[in-house]
mmCIF file with all atom_site columns, C-alpha atoms in Angstrom:
data_model
loop_
_atom_site.group_PDB
_atom_site.id
_atom_site.type_symbol
_atom_site.label_atom_id
_atom_site.label_alt_id
_atom_site.label_comp_id
_atom_site.label_asym_id
_atom_site.label_entity_id
_atom_site.label_seq_id
_atom_site.pdbx_PDB_ins_code
_atom_site.Cartn_x
_atom_site.Cartn_y
_atom_site.Cartn_z
_atom_site.occupancy
_atom_site.B_iso_or_equiv
_atom_site.pdbx_formal_charge
_atom_site.auth_seq_id
_atom_site.auth_comp_id
_atom_site.auth_asym_id
_atom_site.auth_atom_id
_atom_site.pdbx_PDB_model_num
ATOM 1   C CA . MET A 1 1   ? -15.086 -8.603 27.015 1.00 86.00 ? 1   MET A CA 1
ATOM 2   C CA . PRO A 1 2   ? -15.074 -4.869 26.176 1.00 95.00 ? 2   PRO A CA 1
ATOM 3   C CA . GLN A 1 3   ? -12.065 -2.837 27.297 1.00 98.00 ? 3   GLN A CA 1
ATOM 4   C CA . GLN A 1 4   ? -12.622 0.430  29.148 1.00 99.00 ? 4   GLN A CA 1
ATOM 5   C CA . LEU A 1 5   ? -11.482 3.433  27.090 1.00 99.00 ? 5   LEU A CA 1
ATOM 6   C CA . ILE A 1 6   ? -10.647 7.024  28.008 1.00 99.00 ? 6   ILE A CA 1
ATOM 7   C CA . ILE A 1 7   ? -9.684  9.575  25.354 1.00 99.00 ? 7   ILE A CA 1
ATOM 8   C CA . PHE A 1 8   ? -7.274  12.483 25.960 1.00 99.00 ? 8   PHE A CA 1
ATOM 9   C CA . PRO A 1 9   ? -7.848  15.380 25.295 1.00 98.00 ? 9   PRO A CA 1
ATOM 10  C CA . PHE A 1 10  ? -11.272 16.749 24.293 1.00 98.00 ? 10  PHE A CA 1
ATOM 11  C CA . GLY A 1 11  ? -10.001 18.248 21.041 1.00 97.00 ? 11  GLY A CA 1
ATOM 12  C CA . GLY A 1 12  ? -10.653 17.581 17.391 1.00 97.00 ? 12  GLY A CA 1
ATOM 13  C CA . ASN A 1 13  ? -8.530  14.437 17.243 1.00 98.00 ? 13  ASN A CA 1
ATOM 14  C CA . GLY A 1 14  ? -10.082 13.086 20.421 1.00 98.00 ? 14  GLY A CA 1
ATOM 15  C CA . ARG A 1 15  ? -13.643 13.666 19.289 1.00 98.00 ? 15  ARG A CA 1
ATOM 16  C CA . GLU A 1 16  ? -12.903 12.042 15.936 1.00 98.00 ? 16  GLU A CA 1
ATOM 17  C CA . ALA A 1 17  ? -11.447 9.085  17.823 1.00 99.00 ? 17  ALA A CA 1
ATOM 18  C CA . LEU A 1 18  ? -14.714 8.764  19.714 1.00 99.00 ? 18  LEU A CA 1
ATOM 19  C CA . VAL A 1 19  ? -16.567 8.469  16.409 1.00 98.00 ? 19  VAL A CA 1
ATOM 20  C CA . SER A 1 20  ? -14.286 5.633  15.293 1.00 99.00 ? 20  SER A CA 1
ATOM 21  C CA . ALA A 1 21  ? -14.647 3.847  18.634 1.00 99.00 ? 21  ALA A CA 1
ATOM 22  C CA . ILE A 1 22  ? -18.433 4.084  18.395 1.00 98.00 ? 22  ILE A CA 1
ATOM 23  C CA . GLU A 1 23  ? -18.352 2.761  14.824 1.00 98.00 ? 23  GLU A CA 1
ATOM 24  C CA . ALA A 1 24  ? -16.087 -0.118 15.857 1.00 98.00 ? 24  ALA A CA 1
ATOM 25  C CA . ASN A 1 25  ? -18.557 -1.015 18.619 1.00 98.00 ? 25  ASN A CA 1
ATOM 26  C CA . LYS A 1 26  ? -21.325 -1.372 16.036 1.00 98.00 ? 26  LYS A CA 1
ATOM 27  C CA . ILE A 1 27  ? -19.379 -4.278 14.519 1.00 97.00 ? 27  ILE A CA 1
ATOM 28  C CA . SER A 1 28  ? -18.255 -5.839 17.795 1.00 96.00 ? 28  SER A CA 1
ATOM 29  C CA . HIS A 1 29  ? -18.385 -4.399 21.284 1.00 97.00 ? 29  HIS A CA 1
ATOM 30  C CA . GLN A 1 30  ? -14.676 -3.655 21.715 1.00 96.00 ? 30  GLN A CA 1
ATOM 31  C CA . TRP A 1 31  ? -14.821 -0.576 23.915 1.00 98.00 ? 31  TRP A CA 1
ATOM 32  C CA . ASP A 1 32  ? -16.588 0.411  27.108 1.00 98.00 ? 32  ASP A CA 1
ATOM 33  C CA . ILE A 1 33  ? -16.170 4.132  26.499 1.00 99.00 ? 33  ILE A CA 1
ATOM 34  C CA . LEU A 1 34  ? -15.902 6.065  29.768 1.00 99.00 ? 34  LEU A CA 1
ATOM 35  C CA . GLY A 1 35  ? -15.401 9.527  28.269 1.00 98.00 ? 35  GLY A CA 1
ATOM 36  C CA . PHE A 1 36  ? -12.642 12.099 27.959 1.00 99.00 ? 36  PHE A CA 1
ATOM 37  C CA . VAL A 1 37  ? -10.024 13.704 30.175 1.00 99.00 ? 37  VAL A CA 1
ATOM 38  C CA . ASP A 1 38  ? -8.597  17.147 29.507 1.00 98.00 ? 38  ASP A CA 1
ATOM 39  C CA . ASP A 1 39  ? -6.332  19.435 31.524 1.00 97.00 ? 39  ASP A CA 1
ATOM 40  C CA . ASN A 1 40  ? -8.286  22.494 30.363 1.00 97.00 ? 40  ASN A CA 1
ATOM 41  C CA . GLN A 1 41  ? -10.819 23.153 33.106 1.00 97.00 ? 41  GLN A CA 1
ATOM 42  C CA . ASP A 1 42  ? -13.119 24.946 30.655 1.00 98.00 ? 42  ASP A CA 1
ATOM 43  C CA . THR A 1 43  ? -13.871 21.582 29.019 1.00 98.00 ? 43  THR A CA 1
ATOM 44  C CA . TRP A 1 44  ? -14.894 19.764 32.199 1.00 97.00 ? 44  TRP A CA 1
ATOM 45  C CA . GLY A 1 45  ? -18.475 18.586 32.078 1.00 94.00 ? 45  GLY A CA 1
ATOM 46  C CA . LYS A 1 46  ? -18.781 19.126 28.333 1.00 97.00 ? 46  LYS A CA 1
ATOM 47  C CA . ASP A 1 47  ? -19.828 16.123 26.321 1.00 95.00 ? 47  ASP A CA 1
ATOM 48  C CA . MET A 1 48  ? -20.064 14.638 22.859 1.00 98.00 ? 48  MET A CA 1
ATOM 49  C CA . ALA A 1 49  ? -22.768 12.097 22.083 1.00 97.00 ? 49  ALA A CA 1
ATOM 50  C CA . GLY A 1 50  ? -23.311 11.675 25.815 1.00 97.00 ? 50  GLY A CA 1
ATOM 51  C CA . TYR A 1 51  ? -19.643 11.014 26.658 1.00 98.00 ? 51  TYR A CA 1
ATOM 52  C CA . LYS A 1 52  ? -18.419 13.629 29.114 1.00 98.00 ? 52  LYS A CA 1
ATOM 53  C CA . VAL A 1 53  ? -15.104 15.227 29.973 1.00 99.00 ? 53  VAL A CA 1
ATOM 54  C CA . LEU A 1 54  ? -14.518 13.642 33.371 1.00 98.00 ? 54  LEU A CA 1
ATOM 55  C CA . GLY A 1 55  ? -11.817 16.036 34.578 1.00 98.00 ? 55  GLY A CA 1
ATOM 56  C CA . ASP A 1 56  ? -8.060  16.398 34.251 1.00 98.00 ? 56  ASP A CA 1
ATOM 57  C CA . ARG A 1 57  ? -5.447  13.668 33.838 1.00 97.00 ? 57  ARG A CA 1
ATOM 58  C CA . SER A 1 58  ? -5.695  12.727 37.522 1.00 97.00 ? 58  SER A CA 1
ATOM 59  C CA . VAL A 1 59  ? -8.932  10.944 36.585 1.00 98.00 ? 59  VAL A CA 1
ATOM 60  C CA . LEU A 1 60  ? -6.797  8.265  34.910 1.00 98.00 ? 60  LEU A CA 1
ATOM 61  C CA . GLU A 1 61  ? -5.694  7.068  38.349 1.00 97.00 ? 61  GLU A CA 1
ATOM 62  C CA . LYS A 1 62  ? -9.318  6.231  39.214 1.00 97.00 ? 62  LYS A CA 1
ATOM 63  C CA . TYR A 1 63  ? -9.544  3.834  36.279 1.00 98.00 ? 63  TYR A CA 1
ATOM 64  C CA . PRO A 1 64  ? -6.308  1.799  36.360 1.00 97.00 ? 64  PRO A CA 1
ATOM 65  C CA . GLU A 1 65  ? -7.731  -0.859 34.039 1.00 97.00 ? 65  GLU A CA 1
ATOM 66  C CA . ALA A 1 66  ? -8.831  1.610  31.360 1.00 99.00 ? 66  ALA A CA 1
ATOM 67  C CA . LYS A 1 67  ? -6.958  1.942  28.102 1.00 99.00 ? 67  LYS A CA 1
ATOM 68  C CA . VAL A 1 68  ? -6.054  5.489  27.088 1.00 99.00 ? 68  VAL A CA 1
ATOM 69  C CA . LEU A 1 69  ? -5.905  6.975  23.610 1.00 99.00 ? 69  LEU A CA 1
ATOM 70  C CA . ALA A 1 70  ? -3.824  10.161 23.840 1.00 99.00 ? 70  ALA A CA 1
ATOM 71  C CA . VAL A 1 71  ? -4.111  12.219 20.651 1.00 99.00 ? 71  VAL A CA 1
ATOM 72  C CA . PRO A 1 72  ? -3.014  15.808 21.349 1.00 98.00 ? 72  PRO A CA 1
ATOM 73  C CA . GLY A 1 73  ? -1.402  18.022 18.741 1.00 92.00 ? 73  GLY A CA 1
ATOM 74  C CA . ASN A 1 74  ? -1.832  20.050 15.595 1.00 93.00 ? 74  ASN A CA 1
ATOM 75  C CA . ALA A 1 75  ? 0.411   21.981 13.214 1.00 93.00 ? 75  ALA A CA 1
ATOM 76  C CA . GLN A 1 76  ? 1.151   24.559 15.905 1.00 94.00 ? 76  GLN A CA 1
ATOM 77  C CA . THR A 1 77  ? 1.844   22.161 18.776 1.00 95.00 ? 77  THR A CA 1
ATOM 78  C CA . TYR A 1 78  ? 3.136   18.968 17.137 1.00 96.00 ? 78  TYR A CA 1
ATOM 79  C CA . LEU A 1 79  ? 6.613   19.353 18.636 1.00 97.00 ? 79  LEU A CA 1
ATOM 80  C CA . LYS A 1 80  ? 5.088   19.218 22.133 1.00 97.00 ? 80  LYS A CA 1
ATOM 81  C CA . ARG A 1 81  ? 3.221   15.953 21.543 1.00 98.00 ? 81  ARG A CA 1
ATOM 82  C CA . GLN A 1 82  ? 5.952   13.678 22.865 1.00 98.00 ? 82  GLN A CA 1
ATOM 83  C CA . SER A 1 83  ? 6.379   15.580 26.130 1.00 98.00 ? 83  SER A CA 1
ATOM 84  C CA . ILE A 1 84  ? 2.601   15.834 26.626 1.00 98.00 ? 84  ILE A CA 1
ATOM 85  C CA . ILE A 1 85  ? 2.084   12.109 26.127 1.00 98.00 ? 85  ILE A CA 1
ATOM 86  C CA . GLU A 1 86  ? 5.110   11.157 28.226 1.00 98.00 ? 86  GLU A CA 1
ATOM 87  C CA . GLY A 1 87  ? 3.771   13.501 30.916 1.00 98.00 ? 87  GLY A CA 1
ATOM 88  C CA . LEU A 1 88  ? 0.786   11.206 31.398 1.00 98.00 ? 88  LEU A CA 1
ATOM 89  C CA . ASN A 1 89  ? 3.234   8.739  33.009 1.00 97.00 ? 89  ASN A CA 1
ATOM 90  C CA . LEU A 1 90  ? 1.456   5.703  31.607 1.00 98.00 ? 90  LEU A CA 1
ATOM 91  C CA . LYS A 1 91  ? 3.017   2.347  30.915 1.00 97.00 ? 91  LYS A CA 1
ATOM 92  C CA . LYS A 1 92  ? 2.987   1.250  27.295 1.00 97.00 ? 92  LYS A CA 1
ATOM 93  C CA . GLU A 1 93  ? 0.345   -1.386 27.937 1.00 97.00 ? 93  GLU A CA 1
ATOM 94  C CA . ARG A 1 94  ? -2.110  1.274  29.158 1.00 98.00 ? 94  ARG A CA 1
ATOM 95  C CA . PHE A 1 95  ? -2.348  2.848  25.712 1.00 99.00 ? 95  PHE A CA 1
ATOM 96  C CA . ALA A 1 96  ? -5.043  1.967  23.196 1.00 99.00 ? 96  ALA A CA 1
ATOM 97  C CA . THR A 1 97  ? -4.741  1.747  19.434 1.00 99.00 ? 97  THR A CA 1
ATOM 98  C CA . ILE A 1 98  ? -7.834  2.605  17.408 1.00 99.00 ? 98  ILE A CA 1
ATOM 99  C CA . ILE A 1 99  ? -8.204  1.766  13.734 1.00 98.00 ? 99  ILE A CA 1
ATOM 100 C CA . SER A 1 100 ? -11.396 2.928  12.082 1.00 98.00 ? 100 SER A CA 1
ATOM 101 C CA . PRO A 1 101 ? -13.433 0.025  10.728 1.00 98.00 ? 101 PRO A CA 1
ATOM 102 C CA . ASN A 1 102 ? -13.556 2.007  7.486  1.00 98.00 ? 102 ASN A CA 1
ATOM 103 C CA . ALA A 1 103 ? -9.763  1.984  7.115  1.00 99.00 ? 103 ALA A CA 1
ATOM 104 C CA . VAL A 1 104 ? -8.021  -0.654 4.995  1.00 99.00 ? 104 VAL A CA 1
ATOM 105 C CA . VAL A 1 105 ? -4.901  -2.083 6.624  1.00 99.00 ? 105 VAL A CA 1
ATOM 106 C CA . SER A 1 106 ? -2.733  -4.802 5.131  1.00 99.00 ? 106 SER A CA 1
ATOM 107 C CA . PRO A 1 107 ? -2.546  -7.913 7.331  1.00 98.00 ? 107 PRO A CA 1
ATOM 108 C CA . ASP A 1 108 ? 1.249   -7.648 7.450  1.00 98.00 ? 108 ASP A CA 1
ATOM 109 C CA . ALA A 1 109 ? 1.346   -3.962 8.385  1.00 99.00 ? 109 ALA A CA 1
ATOM 110 C CA . VAL A 1 110 ? 2.628   -3.148 11.879 1.00 99.00 ? 110 VAL A CA 1
ATOM 111 C CA . ILE A 1 111 ? 0.834   -0.479 13.907 1.00 99.00 ? 111 ILE A CA 1
ATOM 112 C CA . GLY A 1 112 ? 2.179   0.724  17.246 1.00 98.00 ? 112 GLY A CA 1
ATOM 113 C CA . CYS A 1 113 ? 0.480   1.583  20.518 1.00 98.00 ? 113 CYS A CA 1
ATOM 114 C CA . ASN A 1 114 ? -1.545  4.762  20.959 1.00 99.00 ? 114 ASN A CA 1
ATOM 115 C CA . THR A 1 115 ? -1.887  5.194  17.213 1.00 99.00 ? 115 THR A CA 1
ATOM 116 C CA . PHE A 1 116 ? -5.166  6.359  15.698 1.00 99.00 ? 116 PHE A CA 1
ATOM 117 C CA . VAL A 1 117 ? -5.970  5.501  12.087 1.00 99.00 ? 117 VAL A CA 1
ATOM 118 C CA . MET A 1 118 ? -8.976  7.469  10.842 1.00 99.00 ? 118 MET A CA 1
ATOM 119 C CA . PRO A 1 119 ? -11.632 6.407  8.300  1.00 99.00 ? 119 PRO A CA 1
ATOM 120 C CA . TYR A 1 120 ? -10.732 5.719  4.668  1.00 99.00 ? 120 TYR A CA 1
ATOM 121 C CA . VAL A 1 121 ? -6.998  5.460  5.299  1.00 99.00 ? 121 VAL A CA 1
ATOM 122 C CA . PHE A 1 122 ? -5.134  2.824  3.259  1.00 99.00 ? 122 PHE A CA 1
ATOM 123 C CA . VAL A 1 123 ? -2.092  1.193  4.872  1.00 99.00 ? 123 VAL A CA 1
ATOM 124 C CA . ALA A 1 124 ? -0.322  -1.067 2.369  1.00 99.00 ? 124 ALA A CA 1
ATOM 125 C CA . CYS A 1 125 ? 1.784   -4.198 2.670  1.00 99.00 ? 125 CYS A CA 1
ATOM 126 C CA . GLY A 1 126 ? 4.991   -3.996 4.663  1.00 99.00 ? 126 GLY A CA 1
ATOM 127 C CA . VAL A 1 127 ? 4.157   -0.631 6.220  1.00 99.00 ? 127 VAL A CA 1
ATOM 128 C CA . SER A 1 128 ? 5.229   0.147  9.788  1.00 99.00 ? 128 SER A CA 1
ATOM 129 C CA . LEU A 1 129 ? 3.440   2.830  11.796 1.00 99.00 ? 129 LEU A CA 1
ATOM 130 C CA . GLY A 1 130 ? 5.118   3.725  15.066 1.00 99.00 ? 130 GLY A CA 1
ATOM 131 C CA . ASN A 1 131 ? 3.731   4.503  18.492 1.00 99.00 ? 131 ASN A CA 1
ATOM 132 C CA . HIS A 1 132 ? 1.693   7.639  19.227 1.00 99.00 ? 132 HIS A CA 1
ATOM 133 C CA . CYS A 1 133 ? 0.828   8.494  15.620 1.00 99.00 ? 133 CYS A CA 1
ATOM 134 C CA . ILE A 1 134 ? -2.285  10.056 14.108 1.00 99.00 ? 134 ILE A CA 1
ATOM 135 C CA . ILE A 1 135 ? -3.206  9.268  10.500 1.00 99.00 ? 135 ILE A CA 1
ATOM 136 C CA . LEU A 1 136 ? -6.051  11.433 9.199  1.00 99.00 ? 136 LEU A CA 1
ATOM 137 C CA . SER A 1 137 ? -8.771  10.392 6.773  1.00 99.00 ? 137 SER A CA 1
ATOM 138 C CA . HIS A 1 138 ? -8.199  9.510  3.106  1.00 99.00 ? 138 HIS A CA 1
ATOM 139 C CA . THR A 1 139 ? -4.432  9.177  3.457  1.00 99.00 ? 139 THR A CA 1
ATOM 140 C CA . VAL A 1 140 ? -2.588  6.460  1.525  1.00 99.00 ? 140 VAL A CA 1
ATOM 141 C CA . ILE A 1 141 ? 0.651   4.933  2.822  1.00 99.00 ? 141 ILE A CA 1
ATOM 142 C CA . HIS A 1 142 ? 2.186   2.693  0.177  1.00 99.00 ? 142 HIS A CA 1
ATOM 143 C CA . HIS A 1 143 ? 4.262   -0.451 0.478  1.00 99.00 ? 143 HIS A CA 1
ATOM 144 C CA . ASP A 1 144 ? 7.223   -0.795 2.846  1.00 99.00 ? 144 ASP A CA 1
ATOM 145 C CA . SER A 1 145 ? 7.082   2.771  4.156  1.00 99.00 ? 145 SER A CA 1
ATOM 146 C CA . VAL A 1 146 ? 7.999   3.526  7.765  1.00 99.00 ? 146 VAL A CA 1
ATOM 147 C CA . VAL A 1 147 ? 6.338   6.203  9.876  1.00 99.00 ? 147 VAL A CA 1
ATOM 148 C CA . ASP A 1 148 ? 8.224   6.582  13.151 1.00 99.00 ? 148 ASP A CA 1
ATOM 149 C CA . ASP A 1 149 ? 6.831   7.536  16.574 1.00 99.00 ? 149 ASP A CA 1
ATOM 150 C CA . TYR A 1 150 ? 4.907   10.721 17.401 1.00 99.00 ? 150 TYR A CA 1
ATOM 151 C CA . ASN A 1 151 ? 4.006   11.639 13.833 1.00 99.00 ? 151 ASN A CA 1
ATOM 152 C CA . CYS A 1 152 ? 0.870   13.454 12.664 1.00 99.00 ? 152 CYS A CA 1
ATOM 153 C CA . ILE A 1 153 ? -0.115  12.736 9.066  1.00 99.00 ? 153 ILE A CA 1
ATOM 154 C CA . GLY A 1 154 ? -2.822  15.003 7.644  1.00 98.00 ? 154 GLY A CA 1
ATOM 155 C CA . SER A 1 155 ? -5.755  14.034 5.456  1.00 99.00 ? 155 SER A CA 1
ATOM 156 C CA . SER A 1 156 ? -5.458  13.101 1.770  1.00 99.00 ? 156 SER A CA 1
ATOM 157 C CA . VAL A 1 157 ? -1.691  12.616 2.028  1.00 99.00 ? 157 VAL A CA 1
ATOM 158 C CA . THR A 1 158 ? 0.031   10.223 -0.380 1.00 99.00 ? 158 THR A CA 1
ATOM 159 C CA . ILE A 1 159 ? 3.166   8.553  0.947  1.00 99.00 ? 159 ILE A CA 1
ATOM 160 C CA . SER A 1 160 ? 4.750   6.524  -1.849 1.00 99.00 ? 160 SER A CA 1
ATOM 161 C CA . GLY A 1 161 ? 6.603   3.244  -1.404 1.00 99.00 ? 161 GLY A CA 1
ATOM 162 C CA . ASP A 1 162 ? 9.766   2.876  0.701  1.00 99.00 ? 162 ASP A CA 1
ATOM 163 C CA . VAL A 1 163 ? 9.433   6.301  2.333  1.00 99.00 ? 163 VAL A CA 1
ATOM 164 C CA . LYS A 1 164 ? 10.730  6.901  5.857  1.00 99.00 ? 164 LYS A CA 1
ATOM 165 C CA . VAL A 1 165 ? 9.188   9.597  8.044  1.00 99.00 ? 165 VAL A CA 1
ATOM 166 C CA . GLU A 1 166 ? 11.348  10.109 11.110 1.00 99.00 ? 166 GLU A CA 1
ATOM 167 C CA . LYS A 1 167 ? 9.794   10.909 14.484 1.00 99.00 ? 167 LYS A CA 1
ATOM 168 C CA . ASN A 1 168 ? 7.954   14.042 15.604 1.00 99.00 ? 168 ASN A CA 1
ATOM 169 C CA . CYS A 1 169 ? 6.968   15.306 12.157 1.00 99.00 ? 169 CYS A CA 1
ATOM 170 C CA . TYR A 1 170 ? 3.787   16.963 10.946 1.00 99.00 ? 170 TYR A CA 1
ATOM 171 C CA . ILE A 1 171 ? 2.735   16.302 7.364  1.00 99.00 ? 171 ILE A CA 1
ATOM 172 C CA . GLY A 1 172 ? 0.093   18.737 6.186  1.00 98.00 ? 172 GLY A CA 1
ATOM 173 C CA . SER A 1 173 ? -3.037  17.645 4.374  1.00 99.00 ? 173 SER A CA 1
ATOM 174 C CA . GLY A 1 174 ? -2.744  17.102 0.638  1.00 99.00 ? 174 GLY A CA 1
ATOM 175 C CA . THR A 1 175 ? 1.004   16.474 0.714  1.00 99.00 ? 175 THR A CA 1
ATOM 176 C CA . ASN A 1 176 ? 2.539   14.026 -1.766 1.00 99.00 ? 176 ASN A CA 1
ATOM 177 C CA . ILE A 1 177 ? 5.846   12.301 -1.012 1.00 99.00 ? 177 ILE A CA 1
ATOM 178 C CA . LYS A 1 178 ? 7.869   10.602 -3.759 1.00 99.00 ? 178 LYS A CA 1
ATOM 179 C CA . GLU A 1 179 ? 9.106   7.047  -3.311 1.00 99.00 ? 179 GLU A CA 1
ATOM 180 C CA . LYS A 1 180 ? 12.236  6.339  -1.223 1.00 99.00 ? 180 LYS A CA 1
ATOM 181 C CA . ILE A 1 181 ? 12.257  9.819  0.341  1.00 99.00 ? 181 ILE A CA 1
ATOM 182 C CA . ILE A 1 182 ? 13.477  10.368 3.913  1.00 99.00 ? 182 ILE A CA 1
ATOM 183 C CA . VAL A 1 183 ? 11.699  13.052 5.937  1.00 99.00 ? 183 VAL A CA 1
ATOM 184 C CA . GLY A 1 184 ? 13.971  14.157 8.771  1.00 99.00 ? 184 GLY A CA 1
ATOM 185 C CA . GLU A 1 185 ? 12.711  14.279 12.340 1.00 99.00 ? 185 GLU A CA 1
ATOM 186 C CA . ARG A 1 186 ? 10.848  17.283 13.770 1.00 98.00 ? 186 ARG A CA 1
ATOM 187 C CA . SER A 1 187 ? 10.043  18.654 10.315 1.00 99.00 ? 187 SER A CA 1
ATOM 188 C CA . LEU A 1 188 ? 6.803   20.200 9.097  1.00 98.00 ? 188 LEU A CA 1
ATOM 189 C CA . LEU A 1 189 ? 5.549   19.711 5.552  1.00 98.00 ? 189 LEU A CA 1
ATOM 190 C CA . GLY A 1 190 ? 3.059   22.426 4.676  1.00 98.00 ? 190 GLY A CA 1
ATOM 191 C CA . LEU A 1 191 ? -0.340  21.875 3.100  1.00 98.00 ? 191 LEU A CA 1
ATOM 192 C CA . GLY A 1 192 ? -0.175  20.496 -0.417 1.00 98.00 ? 192 GLY A CA 1
ATOM 193 C CA . SER A 1 193 ? 3.598   20.123 -0.542 1.00 98.00 ? 193 SER A CA 1
ATOM 194 C CA . ASN A 1 194 ? 5.058   17.903 -3.264 1.00 98.00 ? 194 ASN A CA 1
ATOM 195 C CA . VAL A 1 195 ? 8.174   16.303 -1.842 1.00 99.00 ? 195 VAL A CA 1
ATOM 196 C CA . VAL A 1 196 ? 10.614  15.006 -4.469 1.00 98.00 ? 196 VAL A CA 1
ATOM 197 C CA . SER A 1 197 ? 13.888  15.084 -2.494 1.00 98.00 ? 197 SER A CA 1
ATOM 198 C CA . ASN A 1 198 ? 14.969  14.209 1.031  1.00 98.00 ? 198 ASN A CA 1
ATOM 199 C CA . ILE A 1 199 ? 13.956  16.592 3.819  1.00 98.00 ? 199 ILE A CA 1
ATOM 200 C CA . THR A 1 200 ? 16.574  17.430 6.438  1.00 98.00 ? 200 THR A CA 1
ATOM 201 C CA . PRO A 1 201 ? 15.601  17.373 10.121 1.00 98.00 ? 201 PRO A CA 1
ATOM 202 C CA . GLN A 1 202 ? 13.952  20.323 11.859 1.00 98.00 ? 202 GLN A CA 1
ATOM 203 C CA . VAL A 1 203 ? 12.816  22.303 8.840  1.00 98.00 ? 203 VAL A CA 1
ATOM 204 C CA . THR A 1 204 ? 9.535   23.631 7.477  1.00 98.00 ? 204 THR A CA 1
ATOM 205 C CA . VAL A 1 205 ? 8.957   23.005 3.779  1.00 98.00 ? 205 VAL A CA 1
ATOM 206 C CA . VAL A 1 206 ? 6.191   24.158 1.440  1.00 98.00 ? 206 VAL A CA 1
ATOM 207 C CA . GLY A 1 207 ? 5.378   24.246 -2.256 1.00 97.00 ? 207 GLY A CA 1
ATOM 208 C CA . ASN A 1 208 ? 5.732   22.307 -5.495 1.00 96.00 ? 208 ASN A CA 1
ATOM 209 C CA . PRO A 1 209 ? 8.405   21.113 -5.437 1.00 97.00 ? 209 PRO A CA 1
ATOM 210 C CA . ALA A 1 210 ? 8.744   21.454 -1.671 1.00 96.00 ? 210 ALA A CA 1
ATOM 211 C CA . ARG A 1 211 ? 11.334  24.024 -0.593 1.00 96.00 ? 211 ARG A CA 1
ATOM 212 C CA . VAL A 1 212 ? 12.666  24.971 2.825  1.00 96.00 ? 212 VAL A CA 1
ATOM 213 C CA . LEU A 1 213 ? 10.745  27.901 4.277  1.00 90.00 ? 213 LEU A CA 1
ATOM 214 C CA . LYS A 1 214 ? 12.577  27.972 7.593  1.00 77.00 ? 214 LYS A CA 1
ATOM 215 C CA . SER A 1 215 ? 14.963  25.866 9.619  1.00 75.00 ? 215 SER A CA 1
#
């Protein structure tokens, strides 16, 4: 039986999640998509493909059986993602996980709740993706790597084997991370960075090889 689904918020990540949910339904009817919620009143009543913004987060109380995919955040706001998601006050079992039917995920990979894996992502054997993560299109995560909670991984990122990305990081599109690297929590890796040594927590790095821009 299809599961009701609400997506939060009505931003780029949320609208891309809708596309993946629609595509998944073409294979098997997994989701009864109710629409979006967004705290920005300017979005109320807007729609994508006929799915409307129903109102602010209080709408979630009207649909207690609905699963919620909460995918806020970008390079400017990634450090607020945890507090925004926790602010929804939802139990873990209320969250959805959406994996695009065009992604390739190893059968032994572990993917947490409220994680969205976009099209053409490859998740290899032994990989662990935490809760509340977003993995953008065409990213490759190689064997035995660990991506902790609340991480945003941009598009066309290559994470080599045995890498650990600690929580609350943002990895910019086109970044390459060498094998066995540790990326410290709350760090930002700028677009196209080539990471060949461990990254300390709470820094911004850019370049080839990646260097600390600010801490």
